[in-house]
Tab-separated table of C-alpha atoms and ligand atoms in Angstrom:
chain	number	residue	atom	x	y	z
A	8	MET	CA	-42.685	-17.358	-29.490
A	9	VAL	CA	-43.033	-20.945	-28.392
A	10	LEU	CA	-40.748	-22.470	-25.793
A	11	LYS	CA	-41.195	-26.195	-25.852
A	12	ILE	CA	-39.708	-28.637	-23.378
A	13	ARG	CA	-39.473	-32.088	-24.864
A	14	LYS	CA	-39.738	-35.198	-22.764
A	15	ASN	CA	-36.146	-36.122	-23.514
A	16	LYS	CA	-34.991	-32.964	-21.733
A	17	TYR	CA	-33.745	-31.247	-24.888
A	18	THR	CA	-34.989	-27.729	-25.113
A	19	TYR	CA	-36.192	-26.412	-28.441
A	20	PHE	CA	-36.814	-22.804	-29.291
A	21	ARG	CA	-38.709	-22.391	-32.539
A	22	GLY	CA	-37.206	-25.629	-33.754
A	23	ILE	CA	-33.666	-24.736	-32.732
A	24	ASN	CA	-31.979	-27.061	-30.284
A	25	LEU	CA	-30.672	-24.929	-27.447
A	26	SER	CA	-29.110	-27.757	-25.515
A	27	LYS	CA	-25.357	-27.718	-25.002
A	28	THR	CA	-25.274	-31.472	-25.506
A	29	LEU	CA	-24.511	-32.487	-29.061
A	30	LEU	CA	-24.026	-36.200	-28.626
A	31	GLU	CA	-25.290	-38.420	-25.846
A	32	ILE	CA	-24.425	-42.104	-25.758
A	33	LYS	CA	-25.887	-44.449	-23.182
A	34	ASN	CA	-24.853	-48.036	-22.509
A	35	LEU	CA	-23.592	-48.575	-26.036
A	36	LYS	CA	-22.648	-52.121	-26.911
A	37	THR	CA	-21.238	-52.939	-30.346
A	38	SER	CA	-20.775	-56.634	-31.035
A	39	PHE	CA	-19.253	-58.450	-33.963
A	40	ARG	CA	-20.266	-61.923	-35.018
A	41	ILE	CA	-17.292	-64.249	-35.004
A	42	ASN	CA	-18.121	-67.840	-35.937
A	43	ASP	CA	-21.449	-68.401	-34.211
A	44	ASP	CA	-21.195	-65.957	-31.364
A	45	TYR	CA	-21.283	-62.196	-30.800
A	46	TYR	CA	-18.316	-60.469	-29.143
A	47	ALA	CA	-18.489	-56.904	-27.871
A	48	ALA	CA	-15.753	-54.514	-29.023
A	49	VAL	CA	-17.553	-51.647	-27.291
A	50	ASP	CA	-19.316	-52.500	-24.065
A	51	ASP	CA	-21.419	-50.314	-21.781
A	52	VAL	CA	-20.024	-47.033	-23.078
A	53	SER	CA	-21.838	-43.895	-21.934
A	54	LEU	CA	-20.577	-40.408	-22.713
A	55	THR	CA	-21.616	-36.985	-23.831
A	56	VAL	CA	-20.004	-34.471	-26.154
A	57	ASN	CA	-21.010	-30.852	-25.817
A	58	LYS	CA	-20.876	-28.101	-28.379
A	59	ASN	CA	-17.586	-26.226	-28.319
A	60	GLU	CA	-15.854	-29.122	-26.600
A	61	ILE	CA	-13.105	-31.578	-27.439
A	62	LEU	CA	-13.494	-34.989	-25.846
A	63	GLY	CA	-10.211	-36.875	-26.084
A	64	ILE	CA	-10.288	-40.670	-26.192
A	65	VAL	CA	-7.152	-42.582	-25.289
A	66	GLY	CA	-6.407	-46.249	-24.846
A	67	GLU	CA	-3.964	-48.757	-26.234
A	68	SER	CA	-4.361	-50.574	-29.532
A	69	GLY	CA	-7.424	-52.813	-29.652
A	70	SER	CA	-9.288	-51.055	-26.846
A	71	GLY	CA	-12.268	-50.237	-29.097
A	72	LYS	CA	-11.715	-46.557	-29.946
A	73	SER	CA	-12.305	-46.908	-33.683
A	74	ALA	CA	-15.161	-49.379	-33.132
A	75	LEU	CA	-16.820	-46.708	-30.972
A	76	ALA	CA	-16.227	-44.025	-33.625
A	77	PHE	CA	-17.647	-46.242	-36.391
A	78	SER	CA	-20.685	-47.019	-34.215
A	79	ILE	CA	-21.448	-43.311	-33.812
A	80	MET	CA	-21.065	-42.728	-37.553
A	81	GLY	CA	-23.228	-45.771	-38.377
A	82	LEU	CA	-20.429	-47.330	-40.395
A	83	HIS	CA	-20.469	-50.895	-39.078
A	84	ASN	CA	-22.186	-53.010	-41.681
A	85	ARG	CA	-22.739	-56.190	-39.794
A	86	ALA	CA	-22.339	-55.272	-36.155
A	87	LYS	CA	-25.077	-55.512	-33.541
A	88	ILE	CA	-25.595	-52.075	-31.942
A	89	GLU	CA	-27.378	-51.911	-28.585
A	90	GLY	CA	-27.964	-48.937	-26.293
A	91	SER	CA	-28.661	-45.391	-27.411
A	92	ILE	CA	-26.817	-42.801	-29.508
A	93	ASP	CA	-28.564	-39.428	-29.664
A	94	PHE	CA	-27.320	-36.618	-31.860
A	95	LYS	CA	-28.881	-33.215	-31.159
A	96	GLY	CA	-31.607	-34.947	-29.185
A	97	LYS	CA	-32.569	-37.447	-31.874
A	98	SER	CA	-31.740	-41.129	-31.927
A	99	ILE	CA	-29.256	-42.119	-34.638
A	100	ALA	CA	-28.576	-45.679	-33.489
A	101	ASN	CA	-29.721	-48.170	-36.107
A	102	ILE	CA	-31.389	-45.537	-38.326
A	103	SER	CA	-31.629	-46.135	-42.094
A	104	THR	CA	-28.633	-45.590	-44.358
A	105	ALA	CA	-30.576	-42.905	-46.224
A	106	LYS	CA	-31.134	-40.929	-43.005
A	107	MET	CA	-27.557	-41.437	-41.903
A	108	ASN	CA	-26.249	-40.276	-45.295
A	109	LYS	CA	-28.014	-36.945	-44.775
A	110	LEU	CA	-26.083	-36.410	-41.560
A	111	ARG	CA	-22.716	-37.859	-42.547
A	112	GLY	CA	-20.393	-35.423	-44.239
A	113	LYS	CA	-22.567	-32.487	-43.219
A	114	ASP	CA	-23.718	-32.402	-39.585
A	115	MET	CA	-21.231	-35.045	-38.514
A	116	ALA	CA	-17.993	-36.090	-40.146
A	117	MET	CA	-15.049	-38.328	-39.459
A	118	ILE	CA	-11.349	-38.172	-40.137
A	119	PHE	CA	-10.378	-41.801	-40.666
A	120	GLN	CA	-7.358	-43.488	-39.201
A	121	ASP	CA	-6.440	-45.178	-42.484
A	122	PRO	CA	-6.212	-42.604	-45.300
A	123	LEU	CA	-5.796	-45.102	-48.153
A	124	THR	CA	-9.006	-47.011	-47.593
A	125	ALA	CA	-10.978	-43.827	-46.965
A	126	LEU	CA	-10.274	-42.349	-50.409
A	127	ASN	CA	-11.626	-43.451	-53.785
A	128	PRO	CA	-8.616	-44.431	-55.936
A	129	LEU	CA	-10.531	-43.669	-59.146
A	130	MET	CA	-11.411	-40.050	-58.393
A	131	THR	CA	-9.139	-37.029	-58.239
A	132	VAL	CA	-8.647	-35.221	-54.965
A	133	GLY	CA	-10.627	-32.248	-56.268
A	134	GLU	CA	-13.556	-34.428	-57.356
A	135	GLN	CA	-13.699	-36.149	-53.975
A	136	ILE	CA	-13.789	-32.955	-51.940
A	137	SER	CA	-16.139	-31.373	-54.452
A	138	GLU	CA	-18.534	-34.318	-54.239
A	139	ILE	CA	-19.073	-33.991	-50.491
A	140	ILE	CA	-19.819	-30.269	-50.877
A	141	PHE	CA	-22.192	-30.933	-53.790
A	142	LEU	CA	-24.058	-33.690	-51.930
A	143	HIS	CA	-25.076	-31.303	-49.169
A	144	ASN	CA	-25.171	-28.004	-51.059
A	145	LYS	CA	-26.494	-28.567	-54.559
A	146	GLY	CA	-27.239	-24.868	-55.094
A	147	LEU	CA	-23.585	-23.824	-55.137
A	148	SER	CA	-22.264	-22.963	-58.620
A	149	ASN	CA	-19.438	-25.091	-60.072
A	150	LYS	CA	-17.097	-22.110	-59.933
A	151	LYS	CA	-17.810	-21.346	-56.294
A	152	ARG	CA	-17.536	-25.014	-55.371
A	153	LYS	CA	-14.157	-25.304	-57.045
A	154	GLY	CA	-13.019	-22.150	-55.263
A	155	ARG	CA	-14.096	-23.643	-51.943
A	156	VAL	CA	-12.246	-26.904	-52.703
A	157	ILE	CA	-9.039	-25.052	-53.539
A	158	GLN	CA	-9.420	-23.046	-50.328
A	159	LEU	CA	-9.825	-26.266	-48.308
A	160	ILE	CA	-6.795	-27.923	-49.921
A	161	ASN	CA	-4.798	-24.837	-49.073
A	162	GLN	CA	-6.196	-24.728	-45.524
A	163	VAL	CA	-4.931	-28.213	-44.708
A	164	GLY	CA	-1.415	-27.182	-45.664
A	165	ILE	CA	-1.068	-28.726	-49.122
A	166	PRO	CA	1.175	-26.607	-51.365
A	167	ARG	CA	0.083	-25.947	-54.962
A	168	PRO	CA	-3.627	-26.680	-54.350
A	169	GLU	CA	-4.611	-26.293	-58.037
A	170	HIS	CA	-2.136	-29.035	-58.951
A	171	THR	CA	-3.279	-31.348	-56.140
A	172	TYR	CA	-6.905	-30.790	-57.197
A	173	GLU	CA	-6.141	-32.828	-60.341
A	174	GLN	CA	-4.141	-35.588	-58.650
A	175	PHE	CA	-5.272	-39.105	-57.707
A	176	PRO	CA	-4.754	-40.466	-54.158
A	177	HIS	CA	-1.982	-42.879	-55.218
A	178	GLU	CA	0.063	-39.919	-56.487
A	179	LEU	CA	0.203	-38.447	-52.978
A	180	SER	CA	2.293	-39.331	-49.945
A	181	GLY	CA	0.591	-40.785	-46.852
A	182	GLY	CA	0.735	-37.429	-45.085
A	183	MET	CA	-0.813	-35.632	-48.080
A	184	ARG	CA	-3.603	-38.194	-48.286
A	185	GLN	CA	-4.332	-37.703	-44.606
A	186	ARG	CA	-4.665	-33.986	-45.231
A	187	VAL	CA	-7.107	-34.644	-48.082
A	188	ILE	CA	-9.208	-36.749	-45.687
A	189	ILE	CA	-9.190	-33.853	-43.248
A	190	ALA	CA	-10.268	-31.442	-46.010
A	191	ILE	CA	-13.185	-33.769	-46.861
A	192	ALA	CA	-14.176	-34.033	-43.193
A	193	ILE	CA	-14.244	-30.283	-42.552
A	194	ALA	CA	-15.628	-29.330	-46.005
A	195	ASN	CA	-19.155	-28.727	-44.731
A	196	GLN	CA	-18.127	-27.424	-41.303
A	197	PRO	CA	-19.695	-30.291	-39.330
A	198	GLU	CA	-21.169	-29.760	-35.872
A	199	LEU	CA	-19.667	-33.037	-34.698
A	200	LEU	CA	-16.245	-34.159	-35.892
A	201	ILE	CA	-14.708	-37.475	-34.978
A	202	ALA	CA	-10.978	-37.410	-35.585
A	203	ASP	CA	-9.452	-40.901	-35.331
A	204	GLU	CA	-5.677	-40.487	-35.009
A	205	PRO	CA	-5.835	-37.491	-37.349
A	206	THR	CA	-2.185	-36.536	-37.220
A	207	THR	CA	-0.278	-39.764	-36.578
A	208	ALA	CA	1.191	-39.940	-40.088
A	209	LEU	CA	2.134	-36.278	-40.245
A	210	ASP	CA	5.290	-34.400	-39.361
A	211	VAL	CA	5.283	-32.036	-36.413
A	212	THR	CA	4.695	-28.791	-38.333
A	213	ILE	CA	1.749	-30.143	-40.299
A	214	GLN	CA	0.484	-31.843	-37.156
A	215	SER	CA	0.226	-28.544	-35.355
A	216	GLN	CA	-1.468	-26.907	-38.380
A	217	ILE	CA	-4.088	-29.657	-38.423
A	218	LEU	CA	-4.639	-29.440	-34.678
A	219	ASP	CA	-5.106	-25.679	-35.041
A	220	LEU	CA	-7.717	-26.320	-37.739
A	221	ILE	CA	-9.583	-28.639	-35.408
A	222	LYS	CA	-9.437	-26.046	-32.639
A	223	ASP	CA	-10.792	-23.401	-35.059
A	224	LEU	CA	-13.668	-25.668	-35.990
A	225	LYS	CA	-14.504	-26.014	-32.316
A	226	LYS	CA	-14.237	-22.309	-31.567
A	227	ASP	CA	-15.648	-20.739	-34.720
A	228	MET	CA	-18.365	-23.276	-35.464
A	229	ASP	CA	-19.186	-24.262	-31.870
A	230	ALA	CA	-18.436	-27.826	-32.984
A	231	GLY	CA	-18.116	-30.819	-30.698
A	232	ILE	CA	-15.049	-32.950	-31.409
A	233	ILE	CA	-14.082	-36.468	-30.452
A	234	LEU	CA	-10.320	-36.705	-30.732
A	235	ILE	CA	-8.917	-40.227	-30.671
A	236	THR	CA	-5.172	-40.450	-30.218
A	237	HIS	CA	-2.361	-42.395	-28.606
A	238	ASP	CA	-0.508	-39.159	-28.058
A	239	LEU	CA	-1.036	-37.873	-24.519
A	240	GLY	CA	0.773	-34.647	-25.458
A	241	VAL	CA	-1.918	-33.967	-28.078
A	242	ILE	CA	-4.595	-34.778	-25.495
A	243	ALA	CA	-3.046	-32.384	-22.972
A	244	GLU	CA	-2.925	-29.621	-25.559
A	245	MET	CA	-6.312	-30.164	-27.189
A	246	ALA	CA	-8.858	-31.902	-24.994
A	247	ASP	CA	-11.329	-30.380	-22.574
A	248	ARG	CA	-12.344	-33.766	-21.187
A	249	VAL	CA	-10.749	-37.180	-21.619
A	250	ALA	CA	-12.162	-40.708	-21.675
A	251	VAL	CA	-9.761	-43.608	-21.136
A	252	MET	CA	-10.776	-46.862	-22.828
A	253	TYR	CA	-9.682	-50.352	-21.985
A	254	ALA	CA	-11.034	-53.551	-23.567
A	255	GLY	CA	-14.140	-51.899	-24.980
A	256	GLN	CA	-15.070	-49.985	-21.848
A	257	ILE	CA	-14.477	-46.491	-20.518
A	258	VAL	CA	-12.494	-46.984	-17.324
A	259	GLU	CA	-12.103	-43.321	-16.430
A	260	ILE	CA	-13.437	-40.002	-17.636
A	261	ALA	CA	-12.708	-36.528	-16.320
A	262	ASP	CA	-11.743	-33.048	-17.378
A	263	VAL	CA	-8.223	-32.934	-18.743
A	264	HIS	CA	-6.639	-31.207	-15.734
A	265	THR	CA	-8.187	-33.576	-13.195
A	266	LEU	CA	-7.181	-36.618	-15.190
A	267	PHE	CA	-3.575	-35.563	-15.607
A	268	GLU	CA	-3.234	-34.423	-12.001
A	269	ASN	CA	-5.135	-37.204	-10.334
A	270	PRO	CA	-5.496	-40.321	-12.487
A	271	LEU	CA	-7.262	-42.951	-10.390
A	272	HIS	CA	-7.846	-46.091	-12.390
A	273	PRO	CA	-4.795	-48.385	-12.392
A	274	TYR	CA	-4.905	-48.536	-16.186
A	275	THR	CA	-4.882	-44.733	-16.523
A	276	ARG	CA	-1.989	-44.509	-14.087
A	277	SER	CA	-0.045	-47.064	-16.087
A	278	LEU	CA	-0.831	-45.308	-19.356
A	279	PHE	CA	0.538	-42.024	-18.027
A	280	ASN	CA	3.596	-43.800	-16.682
A	281	SER	CA	4.328	-45.214	-20.115
A	282	VAL	CA	5.152	-41.744	-21.455
A	283	PRO	CA	8.875	-41.135	-21.143
A	284	ASN	CA	9.677	-37.766	-19.665
A	285	THR	CA	12.551	-36.019	-18.047
A	286	ASN	CA	11.074	-35.270	-14.652
A	287	GLU	CA	12.425	-36.600	-11.379
A	288	HIS	CA	10.210	-39.705	-11.371
A	289	GLN	CA	11.782	-41.058	-14.573
A	290	ASP	CA	13.553	-43.799	-12.655
A	291	ARG	CA	10.359	-44.903	-10.969
A	292	LEU	CA	8.087	-45.725	-13.883
A	293	HIS	CA	5.431	-48.314	-13.099
A	294	VAL	CA	4.126	-49.683	-16.343
A	295	ILE	CA	1.759	-52.597	-16.627
A	296	GLN	CA	2.944	-55.222	-19.071
A	297	GLY	CA	0.843	-57.082	-21.638
A	298	ILE	CA	-1.710	-56.120	-24.264
A	299	VAL	CA	-5.480	-55.819	-24.569
A	300	PRO	CA	-6.851	-59.354	-25.032
A	301	SER	CA	-8.532	-60.158	-28.362
A	302	LEU	CA	-12.326	-59.989	-28.442
A	303	GLN	CA	-12.744	-63.750	-28.132
A	304	ASN	CA	-10.421	-63.863	-25.146
A	305	LEU	CA	-11.913	-60.955	-23.212
A	306	PRO	CA	-13.224	-61.901	-19.794
A	307	ARG	CA	-16.972	-61.457	-20.019
A	308	THR	CA	-17.554	-61.109	-16.315
A	309	GLY	CA	-15.660	-59.323	-13.582
A	310	CYS	CA	-13.100	-56.585	-14.062
A	311	ARG	CA	-11.421	-56.837	-17.464
A	312	PHE	CA	-8.236	-55.364	-16.117
A	313	ALA	CA	-7.672	-57.928	-13.372
A	314	THR	CA	-5.612	-60.257	-15.588
A	315	ARG	CA	-3.089	-57.484	-16.241
A	316	ILE	CA	-2.303	-57.005	-12.556
A	317	PRO	CA	-1.817	-60.534	-11.201
A	318	TRP	CA	-0.091	-59.275	-8.040
A	319	ILE	CA	-3.429	-57.939	-6.772
A	320	ASP	CA	-5.263	-60.677	-4.924
A	321	GLU	CA	-8.502	-61.894	-6.513
A	322	SER	CA	-10.460	-60.934	-3.395
A	323	ALA	CA	-9.351	-57.284	-3.652
A	324	HIS	CA	-11.043	-56.724	-7.003
A	325	GLU	CA	-14.471	-55.346	-7.422
A	326	LYS	CA	-16.735	-58.043	-8.842
A	327	ASN	CA	-18.338	-56.102	-11.676
A	328	PRO	CA	-17.032	-52.550	-11.662
A	329	VAL	CA	-19.277	-49.874	-13.121
A	330	LEU	CA	-18.392	-46.290	-13.914
A	331	HIS	CA	-19.173	-44.175	-10.858
A	332	GLU	CA	-18.619	-40.513	-10.024
A	333	VAL	CA	-15.853	-39.919	-7.448
A	334	ILE	CA	-15.994	-36.146	-7.572
A	335	PRO	CA	-18.326	-34.139	-9.825
A	336	GLY	CA	-17.399	-34.905	-13.411
A	337	HIS	CA	-14.707	-37.481	-12.553
A	338	TYR	CA	-15.849	-41.066	-13.177
A	339	VAL	CA	-13.890	-44.256	-12.534
A	340	ARG	CA	-14.789	-47.877	-13.274
A	341	CYS	CA	-13.436	-49.194	-9.993
A	342	THR	CA	-14.158	-48.602	-6.338
A	343	CYS	CA	-11.000	-50.305	-5.124
A	344	HIS	CA	-8.487	-48.066	-6.918
A	345	SER	CA	-7.309	-46.542	-3.637
A	346	GLN	CA	-5.955	-49.936	-2.568
A	347	PHE	CA	-4.213	-50.531	-5.869
A	348	TYR	CA	-0.419	-50.488	-5.980
A	349	PHE	CA	2.315	-51.238	-8.491
A	350	PRO	CA	4.524	-54.153	-7.392
A	351	ASP	CA	7.633	-52.028	-6.906
A	352	GLU	CA	5.832	-49.103	-5.300
A	353	SER	CA	6.798	-48.365	-1.704
A	354	LYS	CA	4.217	-47.906	1.031
A	355	GLU	CA	5.209	-44.235	1.159
A	356	ASP	CA	4.487	-43.840	-2.582
A	357	GLN	CA	1.073	-45.381	-2.170
A	358	LYS	CA	0.255	-43.132	0.737
A	359	HIS	CA	1.118	-40.048	-1.286
A	360	GLY	CA	-0.339	-41.380	-4.531
A	361	VAL	CA	3.041	-41.229	-6.276
A	362	SER	CA	3.167	-43.417	-9.331
B	22	ATP	N1	-15.307	-55.485	-38.030
B	22	ATP	C1	-14.761	-56.167	-37.024
B	22	ATP	N2	-14.992	-57.485	-36.864
B	22	ATP	C2	-14.446	-58.172	-35.821
B	22	ATP	N3	-13.650	-57.618	-34.873
B	22	ATP	C3	-13.393	-56.303	-34.992
B	22	ATP	C4	-13.922	-55.501	-36.060
B	22	ATP	N4	-13.482	-54.223	-35.887
B	22	ATP	C5	-12.724	-54.216	-34.777
B	22	ATP	N5	-12.671	-55.477	-34.242
B	22	ATP	C6	-11.963	-55.859	-32.997
B	22	ATP	O1	-12.437	-54.992	-31.994
B	22	ATP	C7	-11.378	-54.637	-31.094
B	22	ATP	C8	-11.230	-53.139	-31.042
B	22	ATP	O2	-10.732	-52.680	-32.297
B	22	ATP	P1	-10.528	-51.142	-32.639
B	22	ATP	O3	-10.104	-51.064	-34.055
B	22	ATP	O4	-11.746	-50.393	-32.264
B	22	ATP	O5	-9.337	-50.755	-31.658
B	22	ATP	P2	-8.619	-49.340	-31.509
B	22	ATP	O6	-8.721	-48.939	-30.076
B	22	ATP	O7	-9.144	-48.391	-32.512
B	22	ATP	O8	-7.107	-49.726	-31.811
B	22	ATP	P3	-5.937	-48.883	-32.572
B	22	ATP	O9	-5.406	-47.937	-31.539
B	22	ATP	O10	-4.952	-49.907	-32.977
B	22	ATP	O11	-6.559	-48.178	-33.732
B	22	ATP	C9	-10.133	-55.376	-31.603
B	22	ATP	O12	-10.023	-56.584	-30.891
B	22	ATP	C10	-10.460	-55.623	-33.062
B	22	ATP	O13	-9.794	-56.765	-33.529
B	23	SF4	S1	-11.433	-54.046	-9.825
B	23	SF4	FE1	-9.344	-54.620	-9.502
B	23	SF4	S2	-8.519	-54.789	-11.567
B	23	SF4	FE2	-10.415	-53.700	-11.743
B	23	SF4	S3	-9.791	-51.617	-11.669
B	23	SF4	FE3	-10.317	-52.170	-9.589
B	23	SF4	S4	-8.366	-52.784	-8.696
B	23	SF4	FE4	-8.116	-52.755	-10.883
B	24	MG	MG1	-8.333	-47.434	-34.147
C-alpha cells in the first residue's frame, strides 16, 4: 500500500483523497469588464469547505454571493478570475469548459437562485433531469433512469411525479420549478453542492423538506455544501460555519454558534440587528442604513464599510483591513471593531457589547 504525501498537503491513499477539505479558495478576485475597466464583484475571498459541512454565506443584495458561487462553478463567461480555487486538491480556476463539464452536475452542482433561467423551456422536466443522469452515467438503462427521475421528483416534494415528468417548465409554478432545479442538482449526489437561495420562493412546509434533503446529502453522502441565503433563521438551523460578505469581501467568518453569540464586525452586528424578534432588545435595534454600492462606485482602497458608518471618525478606521483570526476559527476583516459603536448606543452598551 502506498501512502503518498503531495506537495500541496493533500493526502492520497491509493488515489483516494483522504483530506477533509473539499474546496479551498485563496485570494479569489472575480472582475467584470464594464466599459474599459475591470471591477471586482468578488475581492480577496479565501475560504474552505470541508466534507460533511455546511458553510452558510450571508450578506445583503449585491454583496457578491452569487458572483462567488458562479466563480466556483466556472460559469462566468467573460469575467477575469484571479487567485486559486482547488476542488479535492486540484485547481479548477480557469480550467477548460470540457474539464469543468465533467465535474459540473456530478462532483459539484448548483441550485440556482433564478429557476426560470436555469431550466430549458423546450425540454420536459423528466428529460432535463434524465439528461444530467445520462451525461454522467451512460451505462444506466432507460427504465432505471426513468425510475430514478421519478424518485427524485417525488423526493423534492412534487405530487404526481409521473405527470410532472411530462410537463414543461412554463406549466409549473415558481415553487415547482425551484424543486425541479433542486432535483437536477442532487440527481448525481454531488460531493459539493452550492445552493443559492434554494428555498426563497417556497412555502414553509416545502422549505423545510428541501432543507432536510440538503442535510441528508451532507450526512449520507459526506457532501460539502455552500448555502447562500438572506434568511438568518435558515443559517442558524443549517450551517456549521458562516461567512458574512459585504461588497465582494468576506468581513467575518466563524462557526455558527460563535458568530451568533459574538458577532464582531460592525456589518455583521447590523445584519443581526435587522432581524425583527420579540426579545427584550427589540426597542434597541441598531441598524445601519444604506445599500451596498454598485461595482463602479465601490471604494477601491481602504475599508469598504467606512462610508456606511459616517459617525465613526476617518482616523479610527483601519487603512486596509484584512481578514485576521481573533480566536481560533473566528476571522474578522477589521482590527478596530472593539471601538465601533452605533450612534444611539450608550457607553454601558458598548462596554458590555450589547447591540
Ligand atoms: N455578469 C456581471 N457583469 C457585471 N456586473 C455583475 C455581473 N454579475 C454580477 N454583477 C455585479 O456584481 C455585484 C454582486 O452581484 P451578485 O449577484 O453576486 O450579488 P448577490 O450577493 O448574489 O445579491 P442577491 O442577494 O441580490 O442575489 C453587483 O453589483 C452586481 O451588479
Ligand atoms: S475599519 Fe472602520 S469601517 Fe472598517 S470595519 Fe473597522 S471600524 Fe468598520
Ligand atoms: Mg445572488
